[in-house]
Amino acid sequence: MFLLVACSEGGNYEAAPSGVEKLTTVDIGEEPPKETPESGEIPVSVPRIAYTYRYQYRLPAEHIAQVQARQASLCEKQGPQVCRVLSMQSDLGENDYASGSLTLAVAAPRARAFGQELAELVSGQGGDQIGSAIEGEDLSKQIVDTAARLKARRLLRDRLMEVLATRKGSVAELVEAERGVAKVNEEIDQAESWLAQMQGRVDFSEMNLSYAARTPSSGGFLGPIREAVRNLDTILGTVIGALIILGAIGIPLGLVIWGIVWLVGHLRRRGRN
């Protein structure tokens, strides 16, 4: 019986025994790969690099939400072909503590310049950029390998479809060929998805923005005073809590001691009489 293996890991496809003449005349295996350099690497003419930008800002706590919203609006004004908002989060804590984050996808050619525009918005609200980083991941070989595999699978699918179109062979052989087509189509869809995802990472750089509140300076003459005022509620709470504990323990214990002293004195007076 004719047997087709459409998705083996090594890319080899078995044909039927030589006794079946109708289908062995049709070569449905993949074409042998073209010769590559001795190193085994596929030559890549243009590097395909996915960049990730990270920026850290410090500004007054009351301005974090406002700056975050303005930066998101600036992104949306560029249009979805240039910038997209992926996520936004803010945490407005007590006193002078607040934080937030914003994740954008920016068209790679515009990423660096757009980062400068975002920094200018922060400076306009009394903030500073306190950190930055750029990371790059080379996806060139992965993209080339996936594209080559996709091309081979499409060619194999076409050949399988030719086998089905000629209707040569037994029913079992045709059913096996149909299963092979379904499996190859599944591999093609998966490869197309991977290729689109990697290409998207190259075309759009990820930009991660983080915000932290600017805290008052702890130095100078007023530093300890600010710290004491900030911690005043904590200190008062601790003192009141300690008084409650002392009262809960001291009052019953004092009553017991007073009772013992009174009883001893009473017994002594009776003994004298």
mmCIF file of C-alpha atoms in Angstrom:
data_model
loop_
_atom_site.group_PDB
_atom_site.id
_atom_site.type_symbol
_atom_site.label_atom_id
_atom_site.label_comp_id
_atom_site.label_asym_id
_atom_site.label_seq_id
_atom_site.Cartn_x
_atom_site.Cartn_y
_atom_site.Cartn_z
ATOM 1 C CA MET A 1 0.000 0.000 0.000
ATOM 2 C CA PHE A 2 1.181 3.537 -0.754
ATOM 3 C CA LEU A 3 2.178 5.363 2.420
ATOM 4 C CA LEU A 4 2.886 9.081 2.780
ATOM 5 C CA VAL A 5 4.444 10.673 5.823
ATOM 6 C CA ALA A 6 3.829 14.401 5.430
ATOM 7 C CA CYS A 7 5.179 15.810 8.666
ATOM 8 C CA SER A 8 8.185 13.785 9.743
ATOM 9 C CA GLU A 9 10.747 15.689 11.705
ATOM 10 C CA GLY A 10 13.544 15.108 9.246
ATOM 11 C CA GLY A 11 11.444 16.155 6.250
ATOM 12 C CA ASN A 12 11.665 12.659 4.627
ATOM 13 C CA TYR A 13 8.626 11.280 2.878
ATOM 14 C CA GLU A 14 8.284 7.539 2.264
ATOM 15 C CA ALA A 15 6.892 6.194 -0.989
ATOM 16 C CA ALA A 16 5.016 2.983 -1.629
ATOM 17 C CA PRO A 17 6.824 -0.274 -2.386
ATOM 18 C CA SER A 18 7.926 -0.693 -5.965
ATOM 19 C CA GLY A 19 5.121 -3.164 -6.585
ATOM 20 C CA VAL A 20 2.587 -0.343 -6.827
ATOM 21 C CA GLU A 21 3.353 1.163 -10.207
ATOM 22 C CA LYS A 22 0.572 3.736 -10.499
ATOM 23 C CA LEU A 23 1.772 6.012 -7.699
ATOM 24 C CA THR A 24 5.483 5.346 -7.556
ATOM 25 C CA THR A 25 5.876 7.196 -10.840
ATOM 26 C CA VAL A 26 4.820 10.392 -9.049
ATOM 27 C CA ASP A 27 7.507 11.829 -6.789
ATOM 28 C CA ILE A 28 5.725 13.465 -3.868
ATOM 29 C CA GLY A 29 8.726 13.941 -1.620
ATOM 30 C CA GLU A 30 10.258 17.300 -0.899
ATOM 31 C CA GLU A 31 12.940 18.603 -3.169
ATOM 32 C CA PRO A 32 16.432 18.100 -1.755
ATOM 33 C CA PRO A 33 17.731 21.260 -0.107
ATOM 34 C CA LYS A 34 20.121 23.420 -1.991
ATOM 35 C CA GLU A 35 23.752 23.270 -1.032
ATOM 36 C CA THR A 36 24.656 25.535 1.857
ATOM 37 C CA PRO A 37 28.035 26.703 3.115
ATOM 38 C CA GLU A 38 30.120 24.216 5.078
ATOM 39 C CA SER A 39 29.189 25.979 8.294
ATOM 40 C CA GLY A 40 25.565 24.883 7.749
ATOM 41 C CA GLU A 41 24.259 28.435 8.127
ATOM 42 C CA ILE A 42 21.856 29.947 5.640
ATOM 43 C CA PRO A 43 23.306 33.208 4.261
ATOM 44 C CA VAL A 44 21.293 36.246 5.224
ATOM 45 C CA SER A 45 21.690 39.463 3.238
ATOM 46 C CA VAL A 46 19.730 41.819 5.507
ATOM 47 C CA PRO A 47 19.745 41.381 9.306
ATOM 48 C CA ARG A 48 16.263 41.050 10.786
ATOM 49 C CA ILE A 49 16.518 42.375 14.339
ATOM 50 C CA ALA A 50 13.680 42.863 16.820
ATOM 51 C CA TYR A 51 14.395 45.779 19.162
ATOM 52 C CA THR A 52 13.049 46.439 22.649
ATOM 53 C CA TYR A 53 13.378 49.912 24.196
ATOM 54 C CA ARG A 54 13.117 50.578 27.935
ATOM 55 C CA TYR A 55 12.769 54.055 29.448
ATOM 56 C CA GLN A 56 12.483 54.980 33.127
ATOM 57 C CA TYR A 57 11.098 58.333 34.271
ATOM 58 C CA ARG A 58 10.970 60.101 37.624
ATOM 59 C CA LEU A 59 8.506 62.941 38.179
ATOM 60 C CA PRO A 60 6.138 64.354 40.829
ATOM 61 C CA ALA A 61 3.546 61.819 41.943
ATOM 62 C CA GLU A 62 0.612 64.036 40.979
ATOM 63 C CA HIS A 63 1.876 64.277 37.382
ATOM 64 C CA ILE A 64 2.392 60.579 36.666
ATOM 65 C CA ALA A 65 -1.152 59.823 35.471
ATOM 66 C CA GLN A 66 -1.241 63.010 33.377
ATOM 67 C CA VAL A 67 2.085 62.308 31.648
ATOM 68 C CA GLN A 68 1.114 58.697 31.075
ATOM 69 C CA ALA A 69 -2.159 59.732 29.412
ATOM 70 C CA ARG A 70 -0.407 62.314 27.214
ATOM 71 C CA GLN A 71 2.168 59.802 26.030
ATOM 72 C CA ALA A 72 -0.569 57.293 25.195
ATOM 73 C CA SER A 73 -2.472 60.006 23.290
ATOM 74 C CA LEU A 74 0.675 60.969 21.382
ATOM 75 C CA CYS A 75 1.040 57.339 20.347
ATOM 76 C CA GLU A 76 -2.564 57.065 19.174
ATOM 77 C CA LYS A 77 -2.240 60.271 17.130
ATOM 78 C CA GLN A 78 0.508 58.634 15.052
ATOM 79 C CA GLY A 79 -1.979 56.043 13.774
ATOM 80 C CA PRO A 80 -1.906 52.244 14.054
ATOM 81 C CA GLN A 81 0.662 51.973 11.260
ATOM 82 C CA VAL A 82 3.180 53.865 13.405
ATOM 83 C CA CYS A 83 2.295 53.345 17.074
ATOM 84 C CA ARG A 84 -0.043 51.141 19.106
ATOM 85 C CA VAL A 85 -0.816 51.085 22.840
ATOM 86 C CA LEU A 86 -0.389 47.542 24.169
ATOM 87 C CA SER A 87 -0.919 48.061 27.910
ATOM 88 C CA MET A 88 -1.146 50.822 30.529
ATOM 89 C CA GLN A 89 -1.063 50.545 34.334
ATOM 90 C CA SER A 90 -0.852 53.072 37.174
ATOM 91 C CA ASP A 91 -0.708 52.805 40.953
ATOM 92 C CA LEU A 92 -1.405 55.969 42.946
ATOM 93 C CA GLY A 93 -0.206 55.249 46.467
ATOM 94 C CA GLU A 94 -0.406 57.324 49.615
ATOM 95 C CA ASN A 95 1.503 60.550 50.205
ATOM 96 C CA ASP A 96 4.276 60.980 47.621
ATOM 97 C CA TYR A 97 4.402 57.384 46.403
ATOM 98 C CA ALA A 98 3.090 56.454 42.952
ATOM 99 C CA SER A 99 4.173 54.379 39.979
ATOM 100 C CA GLY A 100 2.999 53.336 36.540
ATOM 101 C CA SER A 101 3.917 51.619 33.295
ATOM 102 C CA LEU A 102 3.057 51.937 29.612
ATOM 103 C CA THR A 103 3.879 49.488 26.810
ATOM 104 C CA LEU A 104 3.851 50.600 23.174
ATOM 105 C CA ALA A 105 4.566 49.027 19.794
ATOM 106 C CA VAL A 106 6.307 51.594 17.585
ATOM 107 C CA ALA A 107 7.295 51.263 13.933
ATOM 108 C CA ALA A 108 10.990 50.381 13.998
ATOM 109 C CA PRO A 109 12.221 53.297 11.820
ATOM 110 C CA ARG A 110 10.439 55.775 14.137
ATOM 111 C CA ALA A 111 11.291 54.211 17.484
ATOM 112 C CA ARG A 112 14.350 56.261 18.468
ATOM 113 C CA ALA A 113 12.878 59.613 17.452
ATOM 114 C CA PHE A 114 9.588 58.787 19.158
ATOM 115 C CA GLY A 115 11.473 57.978 22.356
ATOM 116 C CA GLN A 116 12.876 61.516 22.311
ATOM 117 C CA GLU A 117 9.379 62.970 21.912
ATOM 118 C CA LEU A 118 8.175 60.974 24.918
ATOM 119 C CA ALA A 119 11.093 62.264 26.997
ATOM 120 C CA GLU A 120 10.191 65.864 26.086
ATOM 121 C CA LEU A 121 6.670 65.335 27.460
ATOM 122 C CA VAL A 122 8.152 64.177 30.752
ATOM 123 C CA SER A 123 10.519 67.161 30.935
ATOM 124 C CA GLY A 124 7.600 69.520 30.356
ATOM 125 C CA GLN A 125 5.951 68.217 33.539
ATOM 126 C CA GLY A 126 9.022 68.619 35.739
ATOM 127 C CA GLY A 127 10.235 65.053 35.330
ATOM 128 C CA ASP A 128 13.486 63.435 34.253
ATOM 129 C CA GLN A 129 14.503 60.370 32.300
ATOM 130 C CA ILE A 130 16.604 58.391 34.774
ATOM 131 C CA GLY A 131 17.287 55.263 32.741
ATOM 132 C CA SER A 132 17.221 53.816 29.249
ATOM 133 C CA ALA A 133 18.161 50.565 27.541
ATOM 134 C CA ILE A 134 17.983 49.025 24.075
ATOM 135 C CA GLU A 135 17.916 45.280 23.491
ATOM 136 C CA GLY A 136 18.052 43.566 20.108
ATOM 137 C CA GLU A 137 17.295 39.967 19.117
ATOM 138 C CA ASP A 138 18.537 38.760 15.733
ATOM 139 C CA LEU A 139 15.715 36.798 14.072
ATOM 140 C CA SER A 140 17.399 36.573 10.653
ATOM 141 C CA LYS A 141 18.122 32.845 10.672
ATOM 142 C CA GLN A 142 14.773 31.940 12.218
ATOM 143 C CA ILE A 143 12.910 33.926 9.558
ATOM 144 C CA VAL A 144 14.928 32.412 6.694
ATOM 145 C CA ASP A 145 14.546 28.869 8.054
ATOM 146 C CA THR A 146 10.810 29.274 8.563
ATOM 147 C CA ALA A 147 10.345 30.777 5.093
ATOM 148 C CA ALA A 148 12.278 27.887 3.527
ATOM 149 C CA ARG A 149 10.233 25.318 5.431
ATOM 150 C CA LEU A 150 7.029 27.081 4.406
ATOM 151 C CA LYS A 151 8.053 27.020 0.739
ATOM 152 C CA ALA A 152 8.847 23.298 0.926
ATOM 153 C CA ARG A 153 5.523 22.493 2.587
ATOM 154 C CA ARG A 154 3.585 24.452 -0.029
ATOM 155 C CA LEU A 155 5.377 22.560 -2.798
ATOM 156 C CA LEU A 156 4.591 19.260 -1.097
ATOM 157 C CA ARG A 157 0.939 20.239 -0.764
ATOM 158 C CA ASP A 158 0.753 21.022 -4.480
ATOM 159 C CA ARG A 159 2.162 17.619 -5.343
ATOM 160 C CA LEU A 160 -0.243 15.872 -3.013
ATOM 161 C CA MET A 161 -3.116 17.744 -4.621
ATOM 162 C CA GLU A 162 -1.916 16.525 -8.022
ATOM 163 C CA VAL A 163 -2.055 12.954 -6.752
ATOM 164 C CA LEU A 164 -5.621 13.468 -5.556
ATOM 165 C CA ALA A 165 -6.610 15.201 -8.796
ATOM 166 C CA THR A 166 -5.465 12.278 -10.970
ATOM 167 C CA ARG A 167 -7.454 9.813 -8.817
ATOM 168 C CA LYS A 168 -4.843 7.155 -9.417
ATOM 169 C CA GLY A 169 -4.458 4.392 -6.866
ATOM 170 C CA SER A 170 -6.684 2.521 -4.491
ATOM 171 C CA VAL A 171 -9.194 4.077 -2.109
ATOM 172 C CA ALA A 172 -6.840 3.499 0.815
ATOM 173 C CA GLU A 173 -4.023 5.279 -0.998
ATOM 174 C CA LEU A 174 -6.221 8.268 -1.798
ATOM 175 C CA VAL A 175 -7.431 8.475 1.814
ATOM 176 C CA GLU A 176 -3.812 8.449 2.975
ATOM 177 C CA ALA A 177 -3.014 11.244 0.538
ATOM 178 C CA GLU A 178 -5.937 13.325 1.863
ATOM 179 C CA ARG A 179 -4.634 12.890 5.398
ATOM 180 C CA GLY A 180 -1.244 14.035 4.200
ATOM 181 C CA VAL A 181 -2.774 17.168 2.676
ATOM 182 C CA ALA A 182 -4.565 17.988 5.937
ATOM 183 C CA LYS A 183 -1.367 17.560 7.945
ATOM 184 C CA VAL A 184 0.690 19.647 5.537
ATOM 185 C CA ASN A 185 -1.948 22.414 5.607
ATOM 186 C CA GLU A 186 -1.714 22.442 9.406
ATOM 187 C CA GLU A 187 2.070 22.821 9.211
ATOM 188 C CA ILE A 188 1.698 25.591 6.626
ATOM 189 C CA ASP A 189 -0.711 27.531 8.872
ATOM 190 C CA GLN A 190 1.650 27.177 11.827
ATOM 191 C CA ALA A 191 4.684 28.286 9.811
ATOM 192 C CA GLU A 192 2.771 31.280 8.411
ATOM 193 C CA SER A 193 1.774 32.271 11.952
ATOM 194 C CA TRP A 194 5.367 32.055 13.203
ATOM 195 C CA LEU A 195 6.654 33.994 10.222
ATOM 196 C CA ALA A 196 4.054 36.746 10.670
ATOM 197 C CA GLN A 197 4.813 36.991 14.388
ATOM 198 C CA MET A 198 8.565 37.305 13.852
ATOM 199 C CA GLN A 199 8.090 39.787 11.029
ATOM 200 C CA GLY A 200 5.803 41.834 13.269
ATOM 201 C CA ARG A 201 8.464 41.955 15.984
ATOM 202 C CA VAL A 202 10.966 43.241 13.429
ATOM 203 C CA ASP A 203 8.613 45.837 11.938
ATOM 204 C CA PHE A 204 7.376 47.138 15.323
ATOM 205 C CA SER A 205 9.745 47.711 18.232
ATOM 206 C CA GLU A 206 8.395 47.160 21.727
ATOM 207 C CA MET A 207 8.749 50.185 24.009
ATOM 208 C CA ASN A 208 8.382 49.742 27.787
ATOM 209 C CA LEU A 209 7.951 52.926 29.838
ATOM 210 C CA SER A 210 8.019 52.964 33.644
ATOM 211 C CA TYR A 211 7.251 55.848 35.992
ATOM 212 C CA ALA A 212 8.326 56.468 39.595
ATOM 213 C CA ALA A 213 7.425 59.332 41.917
ATOM 214 C CA ARG A 214 9.985 61.968 42.779
ATOM 215 C CA THR A 215 10.353 61.899 46.594
ATOM 216 C CA PRO A 216 11.369 64.986 48.614
ATOM 217 C CA SER A 217 15.049 65.284 49.460
ATOM 218 C CA SER A 218 15.976 63.697 52.765
ATOM 219 C CA GLY A 219 18.994 65.925 53.346
ATOM 220 C CA GLY A 220 19.352 69.335 54.939
ATOM 221 C CA PHE A 221 17.811 70.847 58.030
ATOM 222 C CA LEU A 222 14.196 70.144 57.023
ATOM 223 C CA GLY A 223 14.833 66.529 56.048
ATOM 224 C CA PRO A 224 14.327 64.997 59.512
ATOM 225 C CA ILE A 225 11.298 67.251 60.095
ATOM 226 C CA ARG A 226 9.626 66.055 56.890
ATOM 227 C CA GLU A 227 10.366 62.469 57.838
ATOM 228 C CA ALA A 228 8.936 62.962 61.341
ATOM 229 C CA VAL A 229 5.745 64.589 60.027
ATOM 230 C CA ARG A 230 5.330 61.830 57.433
ATOM 231 C CA ASN A 231 5.686 59.174 60.137
ATOM 232 C CA LEU A 232 3.629 61.005 62.772
ATOM 233 C CA ASP A 233 0.499 58.936 62.218
ATOM 234 C CA THR A 234 2.528 55.737 62.501
ATOM 235 C CA ILE A 235 4.168 56.907 65.727
ATOM 236 C CA LEU A 236 0.848 57.912 67.303
ATOM 237 C CA GLY A 237 -0.711 54.627 66.295
ATOM 238 C CA THR A 238 2.168 52.706 67.850
ATOM 239 C CA VAL A 239 1.920 54.655 71.133
ATOM 240 C CA ILE A 240 -1.855 54.200 71.397
ATOM 241 C CA GLY A 241 -1.507 50.512 70.603
ATOM 242 C CA ALA A 242 1.106 50.109 73.343
ATOM 243 C CA LEU A 243 -1.157 51.894 75.880
ATOM 244 C CA ILE A 244 -4.050 49.597 75.003
ATOM 245 C CA ILE A 245 -1.865 46.529 75.508
ATOM 246 C CA LEU A 246 -0.554 47.845 78.827
ATOM 247 C CA GLY A 247 -4.087 48.622 79.984
ATOM 248 C CA ALA A 248 -5.373 45.209 78.971
ATOM 249 C CA ILE A 249 -2.608 43.507 80.909
ATOM 250 C CA GLY A 250 -1.898 46.022 83.700
ATOM 251 C CA ILE A 251 -5.443 46.642 84.994
ATOM 252 C CA PRO A 252 -6.338 42.987 85.712
ATOM 253 C CA LEU A 253 -2.859 42.321 87.079
ATOM 254 C CA GLY A 254 -3.054 45.414 89.319
ATOM 255 C CA LEU A 255 -6.450 44.329 90.678
ATOM 256 C CA VAL A 256 -5.066 40.898 91.526
ATOM 257 C CA ILE A 257 -2.063 42.373 93.348
ATOM 258 C CA TRP A 258 -4.268 44.854 95.227
ATOM 259 C CA GLY A 259 -6.571 42.011 96.260
ATOM 260 C CA ILE A 260 -3.682 39.939 97.568
ATOM 261 C CA VAL A 261 -2.256 42.872 99.568
ATOM 262 C CA TRP A 262 -5.681 43.667 101.055
ATOM 263 C CA LEU A 263 -6.255 40.031 102.022
ATOM 264 C CA VAL A 264 -2.851 39.724 103.706
ATOM 265 C CA GLY A 265 -3.408 42.933 105.650
ATOM 266 C CA HIS A 266 -6.871 41.829 106.693
ATOM 267 C CA LEU A 267 -5.580 38.489 107.996
ATOM 268 C CA ARG A 268 -2.827 40.188 109.992
ATOM 269 C CA ARG A 269 -5.297 42.524 111.656
ATOM 270 C CA ARG A 270 -7.520 39.615 112.665
ATOM 271 C CA GLY A 271 -4.525 37.765 114.110
ATOM 272 C CA ARG A 272 -3.621 40.687 116.324
ATOM 273 C CA ASN A 273 -7.139 40.969 117.648
#
